[in-house]
């Protein structure tokens, strides 16, 4: 059906076009804009009013002229075509093919904004995903259907960790596993790293890529994660696949949102971010989970670089309030050459408690993890004290904690980039480390577990 | 071509409508061809501003706006208990049946299933004279809960008709009352109530009975009264939601209203899956039977999040009026405040602190003041306790929502980041938290648990407070330079922290009756008093510290509550070991 085309706009300001009184335009509708030189761009309606219609142009308004710009309203919001054939494809930040293989044929068009999952339709996630990384499996367990972000900083190996998780958890996921990767304002190098590493590890055949690189239009970034999640929901809930969605870098997303909000002249909240940043982030992070009676699942692994490593910055702060935990990378551990530099004390998996222990991983898992947390936390106190009075002056218990902390970091946290440890192996290492401490310090494991495990043989 | 009242502007969740002269402020309206729900929040001449409870995507200028003739209301009646509804009162089970796994827009579902049949017992007879709040009939809502159908607040007179005992449907008339002017008034099993209007009561009472929560740190150190208000502030990951869940599970309220306001979908699912299989420790019935869940997850429309708090408190008041003790958990009030902020911003109101509207404290006060212990219109005693979670950005308690909330609550359970990082849960800080109810509920505990309840509480708090200072010194110079008595305080404080204050949310320790909590506290403090005497007499602390019984003492919480003999035995053995140490180390010197 041909739709009316409008020629000419009243105002061009920042990424926005203002048009006069146009009837029949819906809020959030997708718009096609053609400049005088004939190059098309896309935008969406952000305000409809009797006197004016405001359109936000994804790729920016540069080169548009008030009289020569032609505008066509699509009558529908931004959509993406989904079909089984999207697997293995690469799209740009607005969902256009980037791999030269032509459009997705025969696909069903889906609204990228999605719809909230009815909590009654959800199945509470309980299936343990073995990532093969001790510090994650034991202390911040990833659960199928969880949203667990990596809080990182510039220069920390979050990309390597994400790839290792994607690769190793694939092994356990068997056939119907897919990775959807959304690169939001990432460097070309990072994009290349992800694609090549995932392809090398045999994931190329079940990988869907959405790439908005750092030099692509900023405003497109608002759409990129939503496209990726719509594709992921299709793969999970229509095709029954277990989908791992990697969204990186959410900081770039939030910054794009701020840019847009400021351009619209909205009242800013903390650090200039719009008041609806929480709701906006939630509209994406909540698109993870398992649906009752369905086959597949969407697990989210968003990555965000904390500005100045500040965890109280609005982006990580609001993210942490929405997601089911966080994996925090530590610059200090990284500097000491420990990979993955996961700071266990700041990291957390909220869904872990129901997906570990008897019937899930191993009976003693809750006790061991709790004891390791407590002991490592106490180690920090012992270190602080040793830093003041010297290691020779501290008492016997604190000395034992220092030894524990060193072994914990160098043998338990640290592991090879391709090393895949079984959960049982990780837990045994945990017991070995715990038993370096006096029995009176072991307050988190039960008396029964103590008798069963402490004093056992040291694992290799 | 356009309807009489029509949309003239759409800006996210705020819609401007024209031709609304006949509608009322706060009227619920249906907007657009889809019939999206919204509420009028401002009226200017021919125009009205509507805050939308559903997503406005695709809404066009010129689409019709229709009034519904009344404000946002919730239908109250049997069937609420055990159900889960969204922020504006629609049952999620009905939405699931209508629309499938994803929540779509413009759906109209009945708030209660009126065709369901209930076991009912008439409590008055024809000819009786009734006044507002009188009991007319009792409906068996669940084996745990008798649902009392009361005479509405504006009805009194002689009962003309009363439903016969037996079974009746939700849509049935329960009674007909002839008023003083000879006008017949029909009373149905269900009734609608506007959520923003507090339900009346006769008189307020002072809270004097604790809401027993089964959490040692709360019952023991910072108790909340039935009818009290408490806030749990904490940064992300400090355990607000787990604590709220614990209270919803174990507190001795008759009805629990749990509002998931702008939080995670999976958390609501967890409650839905977990509560039906958990038993109320007092009645042995599934906890879900007394629970009403209100789910407005973070990705649902923001205006409905604003409304969910009022929907919840109205339901709580409804059950309070029946004479029940109701506990309401709001997780999280910060998301609610942010919804206010977001809508306020879209309405282009002048912001006060950090973008929040200037009326934020007023709204908070209105909400928290709907709690309390009251004499109902019908003369019963009922209460609402509110426990509100607060999510301060960056864990900073000086931000506006936490700061204003502190003005209206009397019990403050501050969640502490370092404790959470060390996985000390519940991470309720014993230095920053307070409870103004402690003194008011102490007589109850002393009458029902032990006469020395208050004394032990003071003793424990004094030790913990002193240890804070001692630990600062230890952090600087180490433990070895301290005198033995101070090291003993540190040892006892560590026993208190690890053996008493800490409590797992899962497994058998999840619920700790006050008697058991008291027994553990008594063991630790008795040890402390005895050990203190030894230390004063010159006994080295290392001997006491290495006692094997101390490991057992830390694990005393693993002893089942009914095994009071095992607890007593442990206490006896600790006493024996201490007296042996004393006689070996001190007595000879005494002789010499």
mmCIF file of N, CA, C and O in Angstrom, chain B residues 365-427:
data_model
loop_
_atom_site.group_PDB
_atom_site.id
_atom_site.type_symbol
_atom_site.label_atom_id
_atom_site.label_comp_id
_atom_site.label_asym_id
_atom_site.label_seq_id
_atom_site.Cartn_x
_atom_site.Cartn_y
_atom_site.Cartn_z
ATOM 1 N N UNK B 365 4.310 10.422 52.716
ATOM 2 C CA UNK B 365 3.616 10.495 54.004
ATOM 3 C C UNK B 365 2.214 9.915 53.875
ATOM 4 O O UNK B 365 1.773 9.135 54.718
ATOM 5 N N UNK B 366 1.516 10.257 52.802
ATOM 6 C CA UNK B 366 0.154 9.746 52.600
ATOM 7 C C UNK B 366 0.144 8.228 52.574
ATOM 8 O O UNK B 366 -0.730 7.583 53.128
ATOM 9 N N UNK B 367 1.154 7.681 51.907
ATOM 10 C CA UNK B 367 1.234 6.232 51.801
ATOM 11 C C UNK B 367 1.526 5.598 53.156
ATOM 12 O O UNK B 367 0.788 4.728 53.624
ATOM 13 N N UNK B 368 2.583 6.044 53.816
ATOM 14 C CA UNK B 368 2.975 5.394 55.067
ATOM 15 C C UNK B 368 1.930 5.602 56.161
ATOM 16 O O UNK B 368 1.768 4.775 57.046
ATOM 17 N N UNK B 369 1.202 6.720 56.109
ATOM 18 C CA UNK B 369 0.196 6.967 57.140
ATOM 19 C C UNK B 369 -1.032 6.065 56.977
ATOM 20 O O UNK B 369 -1.891 6.036 57.830
ATOM 21 N N UNK B 370 -1.119 5.357 55.871
ATOM 22 C CA UNK B 370 -2.235 4.420 55.732
ATOM 23 C C UNK B 370 -1.952 3.131 56.503
ATOM 24 O O UNK B 370 -2.794 2.247 56.568
ATOM 25 N N UNK B 371 -0.776 3.024 57.103
ATOM 26 C CA UNK B 371 -0.484 1.900 57.994
ATOM 27 C C UNK B 371 -1.040 2.235 59.372
ATOM 28 O O UNK B 371 -1.505 3.340 59.606
ATOM 29 N N UNK B 372 -0.981 1.270 60.282
ATOM 30 C CA UNK B 372 -1.370 1.558 61.652
ATOM 31 C C UNK B 372 -2.277 0.499 62.225
ATOM 32 O O UNK B 372 -2.820 -0.340 61.502
ATOM 33 N N UNK B 373 -2.388 0.550 63.543
ATOM 34 C CA UNK B 373 -3.287 -0.381 64.221
ATOM 35 C C UNK B 373 -4.547 0.409 64.558
ATOM 36 O O UNK B 373 -4.464 1.502 65.111
ATOM 37 N N UNK B 374 -5.686 -0.116 64.192
ATOM 38 C CA UNK B 374 -6.901 0.676 64.337
ATOM 39 C C UNK B 374 -8.038 -0.139 64.932
ATOM 40 O O UNK B 374 -8.012 -1.374 64.944
ATOM 41 N N UNK B 375 -9.046 0.590 65.421
ATOM 42 C CA UNK B 375 -10.354 -0.005 65.669
ATOM 43 C C UNK B 375 -11.140 0.265 64.407
ATOM 44 O O UNK B 375 -11.235 1.408 63.952
ATOM 45 N N UNK B 376 -11.654 -0.779 63.771
ATOM 46 C CA UNK B 376 -12.345 -0.592 62.501
ATOM 47 C C UNK B 376 -13.725 -0.007 62.753
ATOM 48 O O UNK B 376 -14.200 0.046 63.893
ATOM 49 N N UNK B 377 -14.382 0.399 61.666
ATOM 50 C CA UNK B 377 -15.739 0.930 61.774
ATOM 51 C C UNK B 377 -16.649 -0.103 62.439
ATOM 52 O O UNK B 377 -17.562 0.230 63.178
ATOM 53 N N UNK B 378 -16.355 -1.367 62.185
ATOM 54 C CA UNK B 378 -17.169 -2.442 62.761
ATOM 55 C C UNK B 378 -16.769 -2.795 64.184
ATOM 56 O O UNK B 378 -17.336 -3.705 64.772
ATOM 57 N N UNK B 379 -15.758 -2.092 64.739
ATOM 58 C CA UNK B 379 -15.366 -2.322 66.119
ATOM 59 C C UNK B 379 -14.315 -3.401 66.313
ATOM 60 O O UNK B 379 -13.970 -3.740 67.433
ATOM 61 N N UNK B 380 -13.785 -3.946 65.236
ATOM 62 C CA UNK B 380 -12.729 -4.968 65.359
ATOM 63 C C UNK B 380 -11.380 -4.275 65.485
ATOM 64 O O UNK B 380 -11.235 -3.099 65.156
ATOM 65 N N UNK B 381 -10.370 -5.052 65.922
ATOM 66 C CA UNK B 381 -9.008 -4.544 65.898
ATOM 67 C C UNK B 381 -8.304 -5.092 64.675
ATOM 68 O O UNK B 381 -8.286 -6.289 64.457
ATOM 69 N N UNK B 382 -7.743 -4.226 63.885
ATOM 70 C CA UNK B 382 -6.998 -4.678 62.705
ATOM 71 C C UNK B 382 -5.758 -3.817 62.555
ATOM 72 O O UNK B 382 -5.655 -2.757 63.181
ATOM 73 N N UNK B 383 -4.823 -4.281 61.758
ATOM 74 C CA UNK B 383 -3.607 -3.479 61.575
ATOM 75 C C UNK B 383 -3.029 -3.669 60.191
ATOM 76 O O UNK B 383 -3.260 -4.686 59.537
ATOM 77 N N UNK B 384 -2.301 -2.655 59.768
ATOM 78 C CA UNK B 384 -1.484 -2.770 58.552
ATOM 79 C C UNK B 384 -0.066 -2.379 58.932
ATOM 80 O O UNK B 384 0.156 -1.290 59.461
ATOM 81 N N UNK B 385 0.862 -3.264 58.690
ATOM 82 C CA UNK B 385 2.273 -2.927 58.864
ATOM 83 C C UNK B 385 2.841 -2.749 57.460
ATOM 84 O O UNK B 385 2.572 -3.558 56.592
ATOM 85 N N UNK B 386 3.600 -1.685 57.272
ATOM 86 C CA UNK B 386 4.204 -1.473 55.954
ATOM 87 C C UNK B 386 5.708 -1.638 56.063
ATOM 88 O O UNK B 386 6.338 -1.060 56.954
ATOM 89 N N UNK B 387 6.247 -2.428 55.177
ATOM 90 C CA UNK B 387 7.694 -2.567 55.099
ATOM 91 C C UNK B 387 8.096 -2.163 53.688
ATOM 92 O O UNK B 387 7.798 -2.861 52.720
ATOM 93 N N UNK B 388 8.701 -1.011 53.572
ATOM 94 C CA UNK B 388 9.039 -0.480 52.259
ATOM 95 C C UNK B 388 10.522 -0.617 51.979
ATOM 96 O O UNK B 388 11.351 -0.209 52.793
ATOM 97 N N UNK B 389 10.848 -1.208 50.854
ATOM 98 C CA UNK B 389 12.256 -1.249 50.448
ATOM 99 C C UNK B 389 12.588 0.069 49.758
ATOM 100 O O UNK B 389 11.745 0.636 49.067
ATOM 101 N N UNK B 390 13.790 0.551 49.992
ATOM 102 C CA UNK B 390 14.240 1.766 49.333
ATOM 103 C C UNK B 390 15.532 1.433 48.600
ATOM 104 O O UNK B 390 16.398 0.761 49.151
ATOM 105 N N UNK B 391 15.635 1.864 47.356
ATOM 106 C CA UNK B 391 16.827 1.569 46.563
ATOM 107 C C UNK B 391 17.580 2.859 46.270
ATOM 108 O O UNK B 391 17.411 3.434 45.205
ATOM 109 N N UNK B 392 18.383 3.319 47.212
ATOM 110 C CA UNK B 392 19.068 4.593 46.977
ATOM 111 C C UNK B 392 20.146 4.447 45.909
ATOM 112 O O UNK B 392 20.902 3.474 45.936
ATOM 113 N N UNK B 393 20.210 5.384 44.969
ATOM 114 C CA UNK B 393 21.241 5.312 43.934
ATOM 115 C C UNK B 393 22.625 5.296 44.576
ATOM 116 O O UNK B 393 22.902 6.095 45.490
ATOM 117 N N UNK B 394 23.445 4.371 44.138
ATOM 118 C CA UNK B 394 24.798 4.285 44.656
ATOM 119 C C UNK B 394 24.865 3.949 46.134
ATOM 120 O O UNK B 394 25.897 4.119 46.765
ATOM 121 N N UNK B 395 23.750 3.475 46.709
ATOM 122 C CA UNK B 395 23.738 3.120 48.121
ATOM 123 C C UNK B 395 23.886 4.317 49.044
ATOM 124 O O UNK B 395 24.249 4.183 50.212
ATOM 125 N N UNK B 396 23.574 5.509 48.527
ATOM 126 C CA UNK B 396 23.769 6.736 49.292
ATOM 127 C C UNK B 396 22.481 7.096 50.025
ATOM 128 O O UNK B 396 21.491 7.494 49.403
ATOM 129 N N UNK B 397 22.497 6.967 51.366
ATOM 130 C CA UNK B 397 21.275 7.156 52.145
ATOM 131 C C UNK B 397 20.865 8.620 52.283
ATOM 132 O O UNK B 397 19.866 8.931 52.908
ATOM 133 N N UNK B 398 21.656 9.541 51.715
ATOM 134 C CA UNK B 398 21.274 10.947 51.849
ATOM 135 C C UNK B 398 20.419 11.405 50.677
ATOM 136 O O UNK B 398 20.042 12.566 50.608
ATOM 137 N N UNK B 399 20.100 10.505 49.760
ATOM 138 C CA UNK B 399 19.312 10.942 48.595
ATOM 139 C C UNK B 399 17.854 11.180 49.016
ATOM 140 O O UNK B 399 17.424 10.707 50.064
ATOM 141 N N UNK B 400 17.081 11.934 48.201
ATOM 142 C CA UNK B 400 15.766 12.397 48.654
ATOM 143 C C UNK B 400 14.806 11.302 49.123
ATOM 144 O O UNK B 400 14.169 11.469 50.161
ATOM 145 N N UNK B 401 14.715 10.173 48.402
ATOM 146 C CA UNK B 401 13.686 9.189 48.777
ATOM 147 C C UNK B 401 13.989 8.595 50.155
ATOM 148 O O UNK B 401 13.118 8.513 51.019
ATOM 149 N N UNK B 402 15.258 8.198 50.384
ATOM 150 C CA UNK B 402 15.617 7.630 51.681
ATOM 151 C C UNK B 402 15.417 8.680 52.776
ATOM 152 O O UNK B 402 14.861 8.393 53.835
ATOM 153 N N UNK B 403 15.869 9.879 52.488
ATOM 154 C CA UNK B 403 15.819 10.941 53.495
ATOM 155 C C UNK B 403 14.370 11.245 53.891
ATOM 156 O O UNK B 403 14.050 11.323 55.073
ATOM 157 N N UNK B 404 13.509 11.401 52.906
ATOM 158 C CA UNK B 404 12.116 11.710 53.233
ATOM 159 C C UNK B 404 11.420 10.512 53.872
ATOM 160 O O UNK B 404 10.612 10.670 54.770
ATOM 161 N N UNK B 405 11.760 9.311 53.406
ATOM 162 C CA UNK B 405 11.142 8.122 53.982
ATOM 163 C C UNK B 405 11.449 8.047 55.475
ATOM 164 O O UNK B 405 10.581 7.732 56.284
ATOM 165 N N UNK B 406 12.681 8.392 55.840
ATOM 166 C CA UNK B 406 13.081 8.317 57.250
ATOM 167 C C UNK B 406 12.206 9.195 58.139
ATOM 168 O O UNK B 406 12.059 8.941 59.325
ATOM 169 N N UNK B 407 11.614 10.221 57.552
ATOM 170 C CA UNK B 407 10.766 11.102 58.357
ATOM 171 C C UNK B 407 9.449 10.428 58.726
ATOM 172 O O UNK B 407 8.799 10.818 59.680
ATOM 173 N N UNK B 408 9.035 9.440 57.928
ATOM 174 C CA UNK B 408 7.693 8.905 58.128
ATOM 175 C C UNK B 408 7.680 7.493 58.688
ATOM 176 O O UNK B 408 6.617 6.941 58.931
ATOM 177 N N UNK B 409 8.836 6.890 58.861
ATOM 178 C CA UNK B 409 8.868 5.526 59.365
ATOM 179 C C UNK B 409 9.450 5.548 60.770
ATOM 180 O O UNK B 409 10.061 6.526 61.192
ATOM 181 N N UNK B 410 9.275 4.449 61.489
ATOM 182 C CA UNK B 410 9.809 4.411 62.854
ATOM 183 C C UNK B 410 10.775 3.251 63.041
ATOM 184 O O UNK B 410 11.237 2.999 64.143
ATOM 185 N N UNK B 411 11.033 2.535 61.984
ATOM 186 C CA UNK B 411 11.902 1.377 62.094
ATOM 187 C C UNK B 411 12.771 1.357 60.839
ATOM 188 O O UNK B 411 12.250 1.402 59.724
ATOM 189 N N UNK B 412 14.056 1.346 61.009
ATOM 190 C CA UNK B 412 14.976 1.542 59.894
ATOM 191 C C UNK B 412 15.963 0.387 59.876
ATOM 192 O O UNK B 412 16.757 0.235 60.799
ATOM 193 N N UNK B 413 15.859 -0.441 58.862
ATOM 194 C CA UNK B 413 16.781 -1.574 58.743
ATOM 195 C C UNK B 413 17.759 -1.248 57.622
ATOM 196 O O UNK B 413 17.482 -1.526 56.448
ATOM 197 N N UNK B 414 18.881 -0.665 57.981
ATOM 198 C CA UNK B 414 19.846 -0.238 56.971
ATOM 199 C C UNK B 414 20.655 -1.431 56.492
ATOM 200 O O UNK B 414 21.268 -2.136 57.294
ATOM 201 N N UNK B 415 20.663 -1.661 55.203
ATOM 202 C CA UNK B 415 21.461 -2.758 54.657
ATOM 203 C C UNK B 415 22.857 -2.229 54.347
ATOM 204 O O UNK B 415 23.018 -1.133 53.814
ATOM 205 N N UNK B 416 23.827 -3.023 54.702
ATOM 206 C CA UNK B 416 25.202 -2.569 54.700
ATOM 207 C C UNK B 416 25.994 -3.291 53.608
ATOM 208 O O UNK B 416 25.986 -4.518 53.541
ATOM 209 N N UNK B 417 26.640 -2.504 52.751
ATOM 210 C CA UNK B 417 27.381 -3.081 51.624
ATOM 211 C C UNK B 417 28.521 -4.017 52.072
ATOM 212 O O UNK B 417 28.619 -5.140 51.583
ATOM 213 N N UNK B 418 29.400 -3.586 53.007
ATOM 214 C CA UNK B 418 30.477 -4.513 53.422
ATOM 215 C C UNK B 418 29.940 -5.833 53.980
ATOM 216 O O UNK B 418 30.514 -6.891 53.711
ATOM 217 N N UNK B 419 28.845 -5.791 54.722
ATOM 218 C CA UNK B 419 28.276 -7.045 55.243
ATOM 219 C C UNK B 419 27.799 -7.925 54.088
ATOM 220 O O UNK B 419 28.025 -9.135 54.075
ATOM 221 N N UNK B 420 27.147 -7.302 53.115
ATOM 222 C CA UNK B 420 26.645 -8.074 51.972
ATOM 223 C C UNK B 420 27.807 -8.664 51.186
ATOM 224 O O UNK B 420 27.751 -9.804 50.744
ATOM 225 N N UNK B 421 28.873 -7.877 51.034
ATOM 226 C CA UNK B 421 30.037 -8.385 50.304
ATOM 227 C C UNK B 421 30.652 -9.582 51.009
ATOM 228 O O UNK B 421 31.155 -10.493 50.373
ATOM 229 N N UNK B 422 30.597 -9.571 52.351
ATOM 230 C CA UNK B 422 31.133 -10.710 53.099
ATOM 231 C C UNK B 422 30.086 -11.813 53.212
ATOM 232 O O UNK B 422 30.278 -12.785 53.916
ATOM 233 N N UNK B 423 28.974 -11.647 52.530
ATOM 234 C CA UNK B 423 27.856 -12.598 52.537
ATOM 235 C C UNK B 423 27.358 -12.828 53.956
ATOM 236 O O UNK B 423 26.968 -13.923 54.322
ATOM 237 N N UNK B 424 27.354 -11.738 54.739
ATOM 238 C CA UNK B 424 26.699 -11.793 56.045
ATOM 239 C C UNK B 424 25.267 -11.351 55.799
ATOM 240 O O UNK B 424 24.996 -10.171 55.581
ATOM 241 N N UNK B 425 24.348 -12.313 55.795
ATOM 242 C CA UNK B 425 22.942 -11.996 55.552
ATOM 243 C C UNK B 425 22.095 -12.419 56.738
ATOM 244 O O UNK B 425 22.413 -13.406 57.368
ATOM 245 N N UNK B 426 21.003 -11.726 57.031
ATOM 246 C CA UNK B 426 20.608 -10.450 56.434
ATOM 247 C C UNK B 426 21.630 -9.361 56.765
ATOM 248 O O UNK B 426 22.084 -9.282 57.915
ATOM 249 N N UNK B 427 21.952 -8.549 55.762
ATOM 250 C CA UNK B 427 23.018 -7.562 55.920
ATOM 251 C C UNK B 427 22.508 -6.311 56.631
ATOM 252 O O UNK B 427 22.812 -5.193 56.246
#
